[in-house]
Structure formats: C-alpha cells, structure tokens
C-alpha cells in the first residue's frame, strides 16, 4: 500500500511543469495590442469668433495597416473646415496627425471620431478591419469667454 501512495504523489518535475504552464498562460493573456491610440491637443477656452487649431494624433499597435476615416462631430452645426473628413492609411510604424482650423462661435462639445473602414487603394499593402469596435472617439469641450 505504501508503494502505491508513492506512485500517486506528484513529483517536483510535475509541479515545475504546472507552474511554467500557469505563468505562460498569464503572459499570453496580458499581451494585448491597442487598436487605436488617440492624442488630442486643443484649447479648452477661446474668444468668440476666434480661430483655433485642433491637432489630433492617431496611432495603432497592430502589426497590420488599416484604413481610417477621421472627422469632427460637434454638439452644434458649424461650417468650414470643421466638416472636413480625412481618409488615411494607419500603420504601426507610421502614426498620422490631422489638423483642423476653425472659428469658435459658441461653447460646444466636440467629438473627434476615428472610423475604421474597408476601402481599397488607400494603403499600399493589404489593410485589415478588426472584428472589434470600428468606431473610436474622444470628446472635449471648448468654451467661449
């Protein structure tokens, strides 16, 4: 009976193997890449009818390139460059920066939107469209003083 108990007891080799498998599984779960990273630079205050510049930097951690459409959406309608839509190829090693110059005529919230689209002829190589979310945005408020 004592011999049978020794055969069923886990050895140090098995314990080390289980520990390594457990650590490997945790590392694999932590290795996630961000689809879209955004950085928005814009003033939070402006005088009425003052022209402001908005700088919007978009990057990705994905290895594949993707086609993005970037635009502004305001809480109030505006004319001019505010309505410009940019379509560009976004790759891991080539972040994109977009600029908008527009006149602020009242306090408003502005959403900067990145939409991942499927369109040929924009990226030099094959572009991908992730299965996840295709819209990313950030919202900022600009007040007139």
JSON list of C-alpha atoms in Angstrom, two decimals, residues 34-41 55-61 68-71 90 95-96 98 100 111-116 133-140:
[
{"chain": "A", "resi": 34, "resn": "UNK", "atom": "CA", "xyz": [-4.35, 48.66, -28.71]},
{"chain": "A", "resi": 35, "resn": "UNK", "atom": "CA", "xyz": [-6.22, 49.03, -31.98]},
{"chain": "A", "resi": 36, "resn": "UNK", "atom": "CA", "xyz": [-6.40, 52.84, -31.85]},
{"chain": "A", "resi": 37, "resn": "UNK", "atom": "CA", "xyz": [-4.45, 55.27, -29.67]},
{"chain": "A", "resi": 38, "resn": "UNK", "atom": "CA", "xyz": [-5.55, 58.91, -29.78]},
{"chain": "A", "resi": 39, "resn": "UNK", "atom": "CA", "xyz": [-3.98, 62.15, -28.59]},
{"chain": "A", "resi": 40, "resn": "UNK", "atom": "CA", "xyz": [-5.95, 65.39, -28.96]},
{"chain": "A", "resi": 41, "resn": "UNK", "atom": "CA", "xyz": [-4.47, 68.86, -28.49]},
{"chain": "A", "resi": 55, "resn": "UNK", "atom": "CA", "xyz": [-4.22, 68.74, -33.55]},
{"chain": "A", "resi": 56, "resn": "UNK", "atom": "CA", "xyz": [-5.21, 65.07, -33.48]},
{"chain": "A", "resi": 57, "resn": "UNK", "atom": "CA", "xyz": [-2.61, 62.28, -33.48]},
{"chain": "A", "resi": 58, "resn": "UNK", "atom": "CA", "xyz": [-3.73, 58.70, -34.20]},
{"chain": "A", "resi": 59, "resn": "UNK", "atom": "CA", "xyz": [-1.58, 55.59, -33.81]},
{"chain": "A", "resi": 60, "resn": "UNK", "atom": "CA", "xyz": [-2.03, 51.82, -33.64]},
{"chain": "A", "resi": 61, "resn": "UNK", "atom": "CA", "xyz": [-0.18, 48.92, -32.06]},
{"chain": "A", "resi": 68, "resn": "UNK", "atom": "CA", "xyz": [-9.27, 55.10, -41.17]},
{"chain": "A", "resi": 69, "resn": "UNK", "atom": "CA", "xyz": [-11.68, 57.94, -41.73]},
{"chain": "A", "resi": 70, "resn": "UNK", "atom": "CA", "xyz": [-11.29, 60.80, -39.22]},
{"chain": "A", "resi": 71, "resn": "UNK", "atom": "CA", "xyz": [-13.72, 63.64, -38.67]},
{"chain": "A", "resi": 90, "resn": "UNK", "atom": "CA", "xyz": [-2.67, 53.92, -40.45]},
{"chain": "A", "resi": 95, "resn": "UNK", "atom": "CA", "xyz": [1.20, 57.37, -36.86]},
{"chain": "A", "resi": 96, "resn": "UNK", "atom": "CA", "xyz": [-0.92, 60.05, -38.51]},
{"chain": "A", "resi": 98, "resn": "UNK", "atom": "CA", "xyz": [-4.55, 65.64, -38.54]},
{"chain": "A", "resi": 100, "resn": "UNK", "atom": "CA", "xyz": [-8.41, 71.40, -38.14]},
{"chain": "A", "resi": 111, "resn": "UNK", "atom": "CA", "xyz": [-16.14, 64.62, -30.62]},
{"chain": "A", "resi": 112, "resn": "UNK", "atom": "CA", "xyz": [-13.12, 63.55, -32.65]},
{"chain": "A", "resi": 113, "resn": "UNK", "atom": "CA", "xyz": [-14.07, 60.30, -34.39]},
{"chain": "A", "resi": 114, "resn": "UNK", "atom": "CA", "xyz": [-11.92, 57.59, -35.95]},
{"chain": "A", "resi": 115, "resn": "UNK", "atom": "CA", "xyz": [-13.84, 55.10, -38.08]},
{"chain": "A", "resi": 116, "resn": "UNK", "atom": "CA", "xyz": [-12.03, 52.02, -39.37]},
{"chain": "A", "resi": 133, "resn": "UNK", "atom": "CA", "xyz": [-15.21, 48.05, -32.45]},
{"chain": "A", "resi": 134, "resn": "UNK", "atom": "CA", "xyz": [-14.83, 50.08, -35.66]},
{"chain": "A", "resi": 135, "resn": "UNK", "atom": "CA", "xyz": [-15.56, 53.49, -34.10]},
{"chain": "A", "resi": 136, "resn": "UNK", "atom": "CA", "xyz": [-13.28, 55.23, -31.59]},
{"chain": "A", "resi": 137, "resn": "UNK", "atom": "CA", "xyz": [-13.81, 58.75, -30.29]},
{"chain": "A", "resi": 138, "resn": "UNK", "atom": "CA", "xyz": [-12.80, 61.29, -27.70]},
{"chain": "A", "resi": 139, "resn": "UNK", "atom": "CA", "xyz": [-14.96, 64.21, -26.55]},
{"chain": "A", "resi": 140, "resn": "UNK", "atom": "CA", "xyz": [-13.70, 67.60, -25.40]}
]
